[in-house]
Coordinates of C-alpha atoms and ligand atoms in Angstrom, one line a residue:
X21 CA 96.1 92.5 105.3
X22 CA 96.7 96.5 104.2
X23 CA 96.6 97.4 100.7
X24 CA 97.7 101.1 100.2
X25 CA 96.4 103.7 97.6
X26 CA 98.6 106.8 97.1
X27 CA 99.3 109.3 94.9
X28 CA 102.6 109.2 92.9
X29 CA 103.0 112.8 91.5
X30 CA 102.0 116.4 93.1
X31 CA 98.6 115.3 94.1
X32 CA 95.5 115.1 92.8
X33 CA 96.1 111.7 90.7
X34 CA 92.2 110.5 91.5
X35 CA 92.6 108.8 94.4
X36 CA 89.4 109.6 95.5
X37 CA 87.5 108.1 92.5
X38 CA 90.2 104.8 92.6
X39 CA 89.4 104.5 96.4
X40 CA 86.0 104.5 96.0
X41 CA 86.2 101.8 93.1
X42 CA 87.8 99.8 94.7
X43 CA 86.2 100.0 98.1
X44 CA 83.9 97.3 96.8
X45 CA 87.2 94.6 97.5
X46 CA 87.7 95.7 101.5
X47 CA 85.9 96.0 104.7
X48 CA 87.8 99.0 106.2
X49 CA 88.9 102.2 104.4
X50 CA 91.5 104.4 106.7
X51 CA 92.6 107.6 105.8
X52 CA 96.2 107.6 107.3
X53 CA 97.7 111.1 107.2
X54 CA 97.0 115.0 105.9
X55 CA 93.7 116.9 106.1
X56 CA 91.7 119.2 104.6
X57 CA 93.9 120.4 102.0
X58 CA 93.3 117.0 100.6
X59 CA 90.5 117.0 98.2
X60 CA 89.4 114.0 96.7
X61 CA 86.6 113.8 94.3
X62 CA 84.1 110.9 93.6
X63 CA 80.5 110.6 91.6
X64 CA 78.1 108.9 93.6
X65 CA 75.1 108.1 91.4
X66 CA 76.2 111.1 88.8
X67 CA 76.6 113.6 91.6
X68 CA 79.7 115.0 92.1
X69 CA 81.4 115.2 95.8
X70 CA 84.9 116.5 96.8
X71 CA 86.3 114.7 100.1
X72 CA 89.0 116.6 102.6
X73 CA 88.3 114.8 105.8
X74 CA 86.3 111.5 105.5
X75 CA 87.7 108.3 103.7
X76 CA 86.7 107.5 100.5
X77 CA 85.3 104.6 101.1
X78 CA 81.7 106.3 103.0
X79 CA 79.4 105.6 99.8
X80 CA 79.5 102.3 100.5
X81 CA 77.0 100.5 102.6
X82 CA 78.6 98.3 105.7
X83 CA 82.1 99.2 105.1
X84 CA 83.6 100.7 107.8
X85 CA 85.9 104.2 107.4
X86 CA 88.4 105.3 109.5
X87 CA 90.3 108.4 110.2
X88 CA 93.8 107.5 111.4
X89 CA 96.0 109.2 114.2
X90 CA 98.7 110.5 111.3
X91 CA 95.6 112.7 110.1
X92 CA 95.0 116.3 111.3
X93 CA 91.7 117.0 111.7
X94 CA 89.7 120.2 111.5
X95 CA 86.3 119.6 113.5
X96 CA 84.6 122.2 111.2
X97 CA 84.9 120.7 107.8
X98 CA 84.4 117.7 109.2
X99 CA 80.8 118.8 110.6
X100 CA 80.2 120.4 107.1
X101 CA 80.8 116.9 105.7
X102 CA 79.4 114.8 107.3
X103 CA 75.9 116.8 107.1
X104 CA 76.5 116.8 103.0
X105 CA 77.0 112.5 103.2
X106 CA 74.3 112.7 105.6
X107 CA 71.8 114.3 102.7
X108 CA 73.0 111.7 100.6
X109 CA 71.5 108.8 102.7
X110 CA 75.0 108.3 104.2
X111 CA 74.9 107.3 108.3
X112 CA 78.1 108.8 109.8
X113 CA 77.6 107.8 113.4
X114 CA 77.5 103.7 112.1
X115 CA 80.8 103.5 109.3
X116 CA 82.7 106.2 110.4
X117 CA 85.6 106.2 113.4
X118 CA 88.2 108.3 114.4
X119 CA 91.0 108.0 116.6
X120 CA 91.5 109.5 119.5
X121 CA 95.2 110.2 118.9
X122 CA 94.4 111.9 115.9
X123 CA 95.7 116.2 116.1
X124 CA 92.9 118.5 116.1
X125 CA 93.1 121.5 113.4
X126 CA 92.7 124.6 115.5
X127 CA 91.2 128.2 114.0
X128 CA 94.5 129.6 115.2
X129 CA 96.5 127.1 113.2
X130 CA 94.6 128.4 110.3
X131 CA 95.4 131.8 111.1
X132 CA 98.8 130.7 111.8
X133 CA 99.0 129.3 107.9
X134 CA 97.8 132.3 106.8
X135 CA 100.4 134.7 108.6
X136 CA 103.0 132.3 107.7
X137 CA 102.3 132.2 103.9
X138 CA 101.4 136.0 104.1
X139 CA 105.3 136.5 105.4
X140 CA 106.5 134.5 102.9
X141 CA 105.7 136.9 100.2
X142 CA 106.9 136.1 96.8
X143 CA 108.4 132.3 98.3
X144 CA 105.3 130.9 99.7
X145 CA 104.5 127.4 99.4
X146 CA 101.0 128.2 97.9
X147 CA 99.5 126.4 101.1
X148 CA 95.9 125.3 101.2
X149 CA 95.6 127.8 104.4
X150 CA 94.0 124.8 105.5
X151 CA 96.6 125.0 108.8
X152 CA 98.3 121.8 107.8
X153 CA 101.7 123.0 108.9
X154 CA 101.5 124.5 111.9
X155 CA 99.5 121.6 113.6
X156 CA 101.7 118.9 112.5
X157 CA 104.4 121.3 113.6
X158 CA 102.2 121.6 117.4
X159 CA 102.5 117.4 116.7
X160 CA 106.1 117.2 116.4
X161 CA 106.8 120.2 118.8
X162 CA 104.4 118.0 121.3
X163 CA 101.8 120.9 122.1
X164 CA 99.4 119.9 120.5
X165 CA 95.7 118.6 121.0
X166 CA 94.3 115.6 120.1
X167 CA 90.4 114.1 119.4
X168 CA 90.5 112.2 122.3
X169 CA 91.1 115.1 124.9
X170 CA 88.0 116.3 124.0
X171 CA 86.9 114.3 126.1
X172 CA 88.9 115.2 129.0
X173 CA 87.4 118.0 131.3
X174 CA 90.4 120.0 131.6
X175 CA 90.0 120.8 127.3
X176 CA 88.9 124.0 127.8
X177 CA 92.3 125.1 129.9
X178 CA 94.3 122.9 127.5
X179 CA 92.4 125.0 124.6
X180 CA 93.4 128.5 126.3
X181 CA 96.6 127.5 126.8
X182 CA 97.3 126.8 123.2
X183 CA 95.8 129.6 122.0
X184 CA 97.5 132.2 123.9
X185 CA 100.8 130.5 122.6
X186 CA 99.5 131.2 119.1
X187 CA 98.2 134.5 119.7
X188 CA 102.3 135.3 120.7
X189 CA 103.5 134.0 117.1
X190 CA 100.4 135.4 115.4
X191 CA 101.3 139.0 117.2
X192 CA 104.9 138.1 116.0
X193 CA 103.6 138.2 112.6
X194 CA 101.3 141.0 113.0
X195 CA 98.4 139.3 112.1
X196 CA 95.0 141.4 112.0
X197 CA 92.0 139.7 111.4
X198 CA 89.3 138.6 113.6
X199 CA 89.0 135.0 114.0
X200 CA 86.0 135.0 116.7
X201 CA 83.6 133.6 114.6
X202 CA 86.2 130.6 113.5
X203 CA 86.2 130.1 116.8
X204 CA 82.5 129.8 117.3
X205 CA 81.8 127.3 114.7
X206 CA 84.8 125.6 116.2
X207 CA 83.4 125.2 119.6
X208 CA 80.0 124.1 117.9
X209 CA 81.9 121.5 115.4
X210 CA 83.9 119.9 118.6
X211 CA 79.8 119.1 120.4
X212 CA 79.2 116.9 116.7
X213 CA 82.7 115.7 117.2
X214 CA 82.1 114.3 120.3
X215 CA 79.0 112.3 119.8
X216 CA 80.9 110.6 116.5
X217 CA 82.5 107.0 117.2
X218 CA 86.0 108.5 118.7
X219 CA 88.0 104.9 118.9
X220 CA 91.6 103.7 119.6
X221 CA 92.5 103.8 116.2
X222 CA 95.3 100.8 116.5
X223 CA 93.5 98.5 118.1
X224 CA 89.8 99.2 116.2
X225 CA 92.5 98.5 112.8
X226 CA 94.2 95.6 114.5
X227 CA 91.2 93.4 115.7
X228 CA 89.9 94.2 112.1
X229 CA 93.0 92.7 110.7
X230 CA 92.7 89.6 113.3
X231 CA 89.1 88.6 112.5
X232 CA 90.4 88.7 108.4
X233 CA 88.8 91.7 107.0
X234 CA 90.8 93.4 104.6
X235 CA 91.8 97.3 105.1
X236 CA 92.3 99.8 102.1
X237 CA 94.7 102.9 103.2
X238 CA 93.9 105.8 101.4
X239 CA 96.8 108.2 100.6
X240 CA 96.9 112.2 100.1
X241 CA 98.5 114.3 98.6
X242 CA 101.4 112.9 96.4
X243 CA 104.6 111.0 96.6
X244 CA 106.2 114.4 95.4
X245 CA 105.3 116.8 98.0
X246 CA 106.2 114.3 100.8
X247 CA 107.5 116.4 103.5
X248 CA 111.0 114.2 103.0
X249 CA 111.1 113.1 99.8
X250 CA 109.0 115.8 98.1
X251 CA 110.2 119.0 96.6
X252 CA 111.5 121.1 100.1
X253 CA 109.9 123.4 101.1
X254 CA 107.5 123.3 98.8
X255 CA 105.5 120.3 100.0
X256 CA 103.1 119.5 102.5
X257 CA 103.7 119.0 106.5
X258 CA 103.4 114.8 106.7
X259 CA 104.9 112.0 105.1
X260 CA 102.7 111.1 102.0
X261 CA 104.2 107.7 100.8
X262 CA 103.5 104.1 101.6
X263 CA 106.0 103.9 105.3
X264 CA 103.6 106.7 106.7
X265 CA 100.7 104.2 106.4
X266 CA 102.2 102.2 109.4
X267 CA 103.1 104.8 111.8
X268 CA 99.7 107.0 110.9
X269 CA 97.1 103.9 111.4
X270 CA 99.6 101.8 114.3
X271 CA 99.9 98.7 111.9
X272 CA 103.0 96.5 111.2
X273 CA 105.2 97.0 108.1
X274 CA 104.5 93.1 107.1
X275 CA 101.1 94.2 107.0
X276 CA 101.4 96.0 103.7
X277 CA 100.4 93.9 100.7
X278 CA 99.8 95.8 97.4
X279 CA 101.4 99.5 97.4
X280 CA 98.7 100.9 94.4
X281 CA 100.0 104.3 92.9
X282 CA 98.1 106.8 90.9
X283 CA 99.5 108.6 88.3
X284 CA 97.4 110.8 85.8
X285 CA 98.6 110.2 82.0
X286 CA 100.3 113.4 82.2
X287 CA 100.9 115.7 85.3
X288 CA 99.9 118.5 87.5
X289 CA 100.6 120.4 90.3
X290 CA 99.0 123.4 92.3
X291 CA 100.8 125.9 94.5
X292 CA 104.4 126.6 94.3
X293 CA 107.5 124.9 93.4
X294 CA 109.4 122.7 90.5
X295 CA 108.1 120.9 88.0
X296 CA 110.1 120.0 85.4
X297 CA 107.9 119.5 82.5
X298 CA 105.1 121.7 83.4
X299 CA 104.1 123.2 79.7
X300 CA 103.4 127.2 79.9
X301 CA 102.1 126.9 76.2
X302 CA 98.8 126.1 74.5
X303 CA 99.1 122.2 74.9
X304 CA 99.1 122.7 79.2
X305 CA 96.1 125.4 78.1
X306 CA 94.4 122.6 76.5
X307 CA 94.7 119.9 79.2
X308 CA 94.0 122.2 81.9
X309 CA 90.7 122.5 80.2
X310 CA 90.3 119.1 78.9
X311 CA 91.2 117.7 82.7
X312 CA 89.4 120.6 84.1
X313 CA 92.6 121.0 86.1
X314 CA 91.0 123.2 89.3
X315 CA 91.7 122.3 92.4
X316 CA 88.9 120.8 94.5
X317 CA 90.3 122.1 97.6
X318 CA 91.0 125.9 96.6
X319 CA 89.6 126.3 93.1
X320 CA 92.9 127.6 92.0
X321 CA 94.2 126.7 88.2
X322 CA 96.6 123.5 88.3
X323 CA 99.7 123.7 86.6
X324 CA 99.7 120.8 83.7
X325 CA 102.3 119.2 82.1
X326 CA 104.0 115.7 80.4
X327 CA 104.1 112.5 82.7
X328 CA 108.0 112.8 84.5
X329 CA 109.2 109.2 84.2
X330 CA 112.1 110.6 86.9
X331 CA 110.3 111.5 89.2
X332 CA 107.5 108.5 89.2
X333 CA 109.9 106.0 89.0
X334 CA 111.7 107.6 92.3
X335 CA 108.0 107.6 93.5
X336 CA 107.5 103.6 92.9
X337 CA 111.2 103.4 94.3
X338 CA 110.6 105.1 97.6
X339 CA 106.5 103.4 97.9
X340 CA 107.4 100.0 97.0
X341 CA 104.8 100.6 94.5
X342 CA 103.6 96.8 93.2
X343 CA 101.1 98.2 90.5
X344 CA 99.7 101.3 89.0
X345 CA 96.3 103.1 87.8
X346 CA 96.7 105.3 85.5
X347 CA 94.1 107.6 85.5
X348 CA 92.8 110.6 82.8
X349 CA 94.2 108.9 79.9
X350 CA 90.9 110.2 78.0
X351 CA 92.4 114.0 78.7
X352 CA 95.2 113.3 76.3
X353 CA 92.1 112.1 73.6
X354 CA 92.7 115.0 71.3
X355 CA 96.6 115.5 70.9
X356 CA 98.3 114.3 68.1
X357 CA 101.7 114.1 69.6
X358 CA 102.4 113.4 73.0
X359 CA 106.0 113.6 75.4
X360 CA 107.2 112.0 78.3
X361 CA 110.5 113.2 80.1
X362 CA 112.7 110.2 80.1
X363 CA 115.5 111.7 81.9
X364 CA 116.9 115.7 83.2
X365 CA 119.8 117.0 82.0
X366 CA 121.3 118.9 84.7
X367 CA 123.9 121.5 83.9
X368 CA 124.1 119.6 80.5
X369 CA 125.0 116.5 82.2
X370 CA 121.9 113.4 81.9
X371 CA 120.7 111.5 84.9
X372 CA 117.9 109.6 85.7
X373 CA 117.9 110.6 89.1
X374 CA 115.6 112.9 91.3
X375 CA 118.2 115.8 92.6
X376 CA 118.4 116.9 95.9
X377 CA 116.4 120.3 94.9
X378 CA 115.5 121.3 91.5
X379 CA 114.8 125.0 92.2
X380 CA 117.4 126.5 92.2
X381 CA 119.5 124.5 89.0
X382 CA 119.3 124.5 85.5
X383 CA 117.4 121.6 85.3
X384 CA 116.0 120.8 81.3
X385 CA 114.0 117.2 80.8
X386 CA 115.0 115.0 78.1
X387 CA 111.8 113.7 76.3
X388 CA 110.7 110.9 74.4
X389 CA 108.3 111.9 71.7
X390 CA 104.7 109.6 70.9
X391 CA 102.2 109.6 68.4
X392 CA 99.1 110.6 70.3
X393 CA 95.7 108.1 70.0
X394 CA 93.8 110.9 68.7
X395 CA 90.8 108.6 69.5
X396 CA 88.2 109.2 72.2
X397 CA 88.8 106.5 74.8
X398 CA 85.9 107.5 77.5
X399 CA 83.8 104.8 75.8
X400 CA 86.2 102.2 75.7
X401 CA 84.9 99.2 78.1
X402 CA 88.2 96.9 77.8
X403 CA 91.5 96.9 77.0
X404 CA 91.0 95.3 73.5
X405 CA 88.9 98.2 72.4
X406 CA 91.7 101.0 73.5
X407 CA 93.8 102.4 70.6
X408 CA 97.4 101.0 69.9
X409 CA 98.5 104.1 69.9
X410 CA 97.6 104.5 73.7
X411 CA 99.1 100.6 74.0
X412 CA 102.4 101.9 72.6
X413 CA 102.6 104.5 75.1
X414 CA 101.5 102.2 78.3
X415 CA 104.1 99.5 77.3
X416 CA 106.9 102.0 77.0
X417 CA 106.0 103.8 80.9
X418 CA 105.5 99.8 82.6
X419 CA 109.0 99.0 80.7
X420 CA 110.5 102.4 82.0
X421 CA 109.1 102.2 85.4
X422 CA 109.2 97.6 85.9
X423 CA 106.2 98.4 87.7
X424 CA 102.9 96.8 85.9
X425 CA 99.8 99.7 84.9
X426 CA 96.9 97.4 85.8
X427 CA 94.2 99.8 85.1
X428 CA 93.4 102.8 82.9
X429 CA 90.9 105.5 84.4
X430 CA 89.4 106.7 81.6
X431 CA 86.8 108.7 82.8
X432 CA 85.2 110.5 86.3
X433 CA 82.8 107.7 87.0
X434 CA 83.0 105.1 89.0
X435 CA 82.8 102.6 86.6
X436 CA 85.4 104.4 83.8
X437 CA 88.3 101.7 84.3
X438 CA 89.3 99.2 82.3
X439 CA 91.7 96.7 83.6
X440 CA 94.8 96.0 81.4
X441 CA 95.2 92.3 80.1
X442 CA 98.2 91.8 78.0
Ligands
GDP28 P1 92.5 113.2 94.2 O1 92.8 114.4 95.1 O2 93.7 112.4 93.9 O3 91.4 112.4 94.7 O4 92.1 113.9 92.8 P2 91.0 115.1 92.6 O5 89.7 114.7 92.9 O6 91.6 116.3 93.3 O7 91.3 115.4 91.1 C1 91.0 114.5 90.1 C2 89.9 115.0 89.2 O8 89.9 114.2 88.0 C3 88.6 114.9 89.7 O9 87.8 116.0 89.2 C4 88.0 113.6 89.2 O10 86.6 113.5 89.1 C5 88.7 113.5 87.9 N1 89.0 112.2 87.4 C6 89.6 111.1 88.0 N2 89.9 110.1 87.2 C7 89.5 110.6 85.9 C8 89.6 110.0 84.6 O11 90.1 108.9 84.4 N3 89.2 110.8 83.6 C9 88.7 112.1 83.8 N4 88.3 112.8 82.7 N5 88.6 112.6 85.0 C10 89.0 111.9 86.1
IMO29 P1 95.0 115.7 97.3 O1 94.8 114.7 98.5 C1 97.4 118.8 95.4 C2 99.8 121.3 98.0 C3 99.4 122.8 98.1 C4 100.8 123.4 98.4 C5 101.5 122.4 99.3 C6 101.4 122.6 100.8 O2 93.7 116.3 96.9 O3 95.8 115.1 96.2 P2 99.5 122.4 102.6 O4 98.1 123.0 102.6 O5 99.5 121.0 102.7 O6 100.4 123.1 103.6 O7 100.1 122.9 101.1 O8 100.9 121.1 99.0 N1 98.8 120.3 98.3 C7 98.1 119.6 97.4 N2 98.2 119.6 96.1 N3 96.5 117.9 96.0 C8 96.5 117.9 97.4 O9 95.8 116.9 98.0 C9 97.3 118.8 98.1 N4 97.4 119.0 99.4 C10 98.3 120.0 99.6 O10 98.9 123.2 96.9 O11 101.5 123.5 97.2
MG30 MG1 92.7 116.5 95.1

């Protein structure tokens, strides 16, 4: 069986620090789609490490991690993270596999990002520059190359190939800058690459499956920027939500038990494009710093705002979501009063309903008002012990969204979650 942890909002819910919680429960973690411009953060014996490539699941002795063939991987940061797990007593050549159908991230689909964003001007997406887009659009556009050619002997001439293609669009775009020593630490990466376990992803997952070990998939990114259900254009390349799990690890739809979504208490986003209830006032100010809202990709300043109801209920709608973590609910500690949007008015009219694109409507959330807890929670080691205050406001988002919140992140550690018992 497949359980499936994925972010609900814009990203950045705490996957990483719910994955690795939870990792305890399965035998195989699998990351299933994105890259690097994931970054998923995790304290491994009060040390903090950020995640783009490898599975979240790699701190824990004789569990085996797996990066899926929906995931485009960039051989560099891989190598770079590997030798910082490696420092940490972590053996990547025993729990961690990769499939051979999975796209490699070349320097030229970096520079490719780059020129693309650069061209943009004032519409870019606010991409990670990670070269997300343009490989999954060498994927779909079926140039592309993939971990397991590596190991082909024609690579090399495959590699040329591509790149002279690139250099055509990057010319197009008039792109300047050197990328020869990208492409050396490239070349370098792919000789560590190749002496990792490369596997056939679908059947490695399947016989796991047959001999009854259990598999945690482990989303990026967020429901939200979902290439089709996100906010277009400004999303990422690959389908985030819980159908993508089945096409990006080769495993059955029936397979799927619990759909797990993260949401934070309230929300955030980084890079460009709608959100409804983001707060450009001294209340987002505060969480930003509370939550220490900076991404752990790029370092750039997340945008904060209230939790959308709308939008996560679409989320749970369009995941099959069967249960939810909410996670930072000890960032909201010090606010008295608190909102949640409960529906938009759009052009004055109310729905409940995520539009086909918000940017370019009036678009004004309706809110609900709460009495915040005003209580520091981080402490709090069960349910019982959380204020009613915080109850109040739980009770009201599982009514709202019929989906139960079975656990409250209340802290970065690993062991800051309490389970909710009613
Ligand atoms: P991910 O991309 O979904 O894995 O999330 P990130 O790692 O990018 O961002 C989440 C941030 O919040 C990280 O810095 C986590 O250490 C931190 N975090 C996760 N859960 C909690 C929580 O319940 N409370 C607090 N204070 N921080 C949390
Ligand atoms: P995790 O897994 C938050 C955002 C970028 C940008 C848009 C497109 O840590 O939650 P891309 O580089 O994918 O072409 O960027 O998507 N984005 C994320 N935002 N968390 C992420 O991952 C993200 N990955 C991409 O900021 O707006
Ligand atoms: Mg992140």
């Amino acid at each position: 069986m497949v359980d499936v942890i994925l972010g609900l909002q814009w990203g950045d819910e705490g996957k990483g620090k719910i994955v690795d919680f939870f990792a305890r429960n399965y035998d195989v973690i699998a990351r299933f789609q994105g890259g690097p411009n994931a970054g998923h953060t995790l304290y491994v014996n009060d040390k903090k490490v950020v995640l783009h490539q490898i599975p979240s699941g790699i701190f824990h002795e004789n569990k085996t991690n797996l990066i899926g063939n929906g995931v485009v991987l960039d051989p560099v940061t891989l190598r770079r993270e590997c030798k910082s797990v490696t420092d940490m007593g972590v053996n990547p050549q025993k729990n961690l596999f990769i499939s051979q159908r999975t796209h490699l991230i070349l320097p030229t689909h970096r520079a490719l990002d780059k020129a693309s964003e650069m061209a943009k001007g004032t519409e870019k997406i606010g991409s990670t520059l990670k070269g997300i887009g343009p490989t999954y659009m060498d994927k779909t556009g079926r140039n592309g190359l993939r971990v397991g050619d590596l190991l082909d002997k024609s690579f090399t001439t495959q590699y040329i190939k591509l790149r002279l293609k690139h250099q055509r669009l990057l010319d197009n775009f008039n792109f300047q800058e050197d990328i020869t020593s990208w492409e050396e630490e490239f070349f370098e990466a792919l000789d560590f690459l190749r002496d990792l376990n490369i596997v056939n992803g679908e059947y490695f997952i399947h016989d796991k499956i047959q001999t009854g070990k259990k598999v945690l998939a482990e989303g990026a990114q967020g429901s939200m920027l979902d290439v089709d259900f996100g906010t277009f254009p400004f999303v990422t390349s690959s389908n985030t939500i819980s159908a993508a799990v089945c096409t990006g690890l080769g495993i059955a739809p029936r397979m799927i038990k619990e759909v797990i979504g993260i949401s934070k208490a309230y929300c955030t986003r980084v890079g460009s494009g709608p959100f409804p209830t983001e707060l450009n006032d001294d209340i987002g100010e505060l969480i930003r710093k509370a939550g220490n809202e900076f991404g752990a990709t790029t370092g750039r300043p997340r945008r904060c705002g209230w939790i959308d109801l709308v939008a996560l209920k679409f989320a749970c709608m369009i995941n099959g979501v069967t249960q939810i973590v909410m996670t930072k609910a000890d960032i909201l500690d010090s606010l008295n009063a608190l909102q949640v949007c409960k529906s938009y008015k759009i052009d004055g009219k109310e729905t409940v309903q995520v539009p086909f694109q918000m940017n370019k409507i009036n678009l004004e959330p309706v809110y609900e008002k709460f009495e915040g807890w005003a209580t520091d929670v981080a402490g709090c080691k069960n349910y019982e012990s959380m204020p009613l205050k915080m109850k109040a406001y739980i009770t009201y988002l599982e009514n709202y969204l019929d989906v139960p919140i079975k656990y409250i992140s209340n802290g970065p550690e690993r062991e800051q979650i309490v389970a909710v018992s009613n």
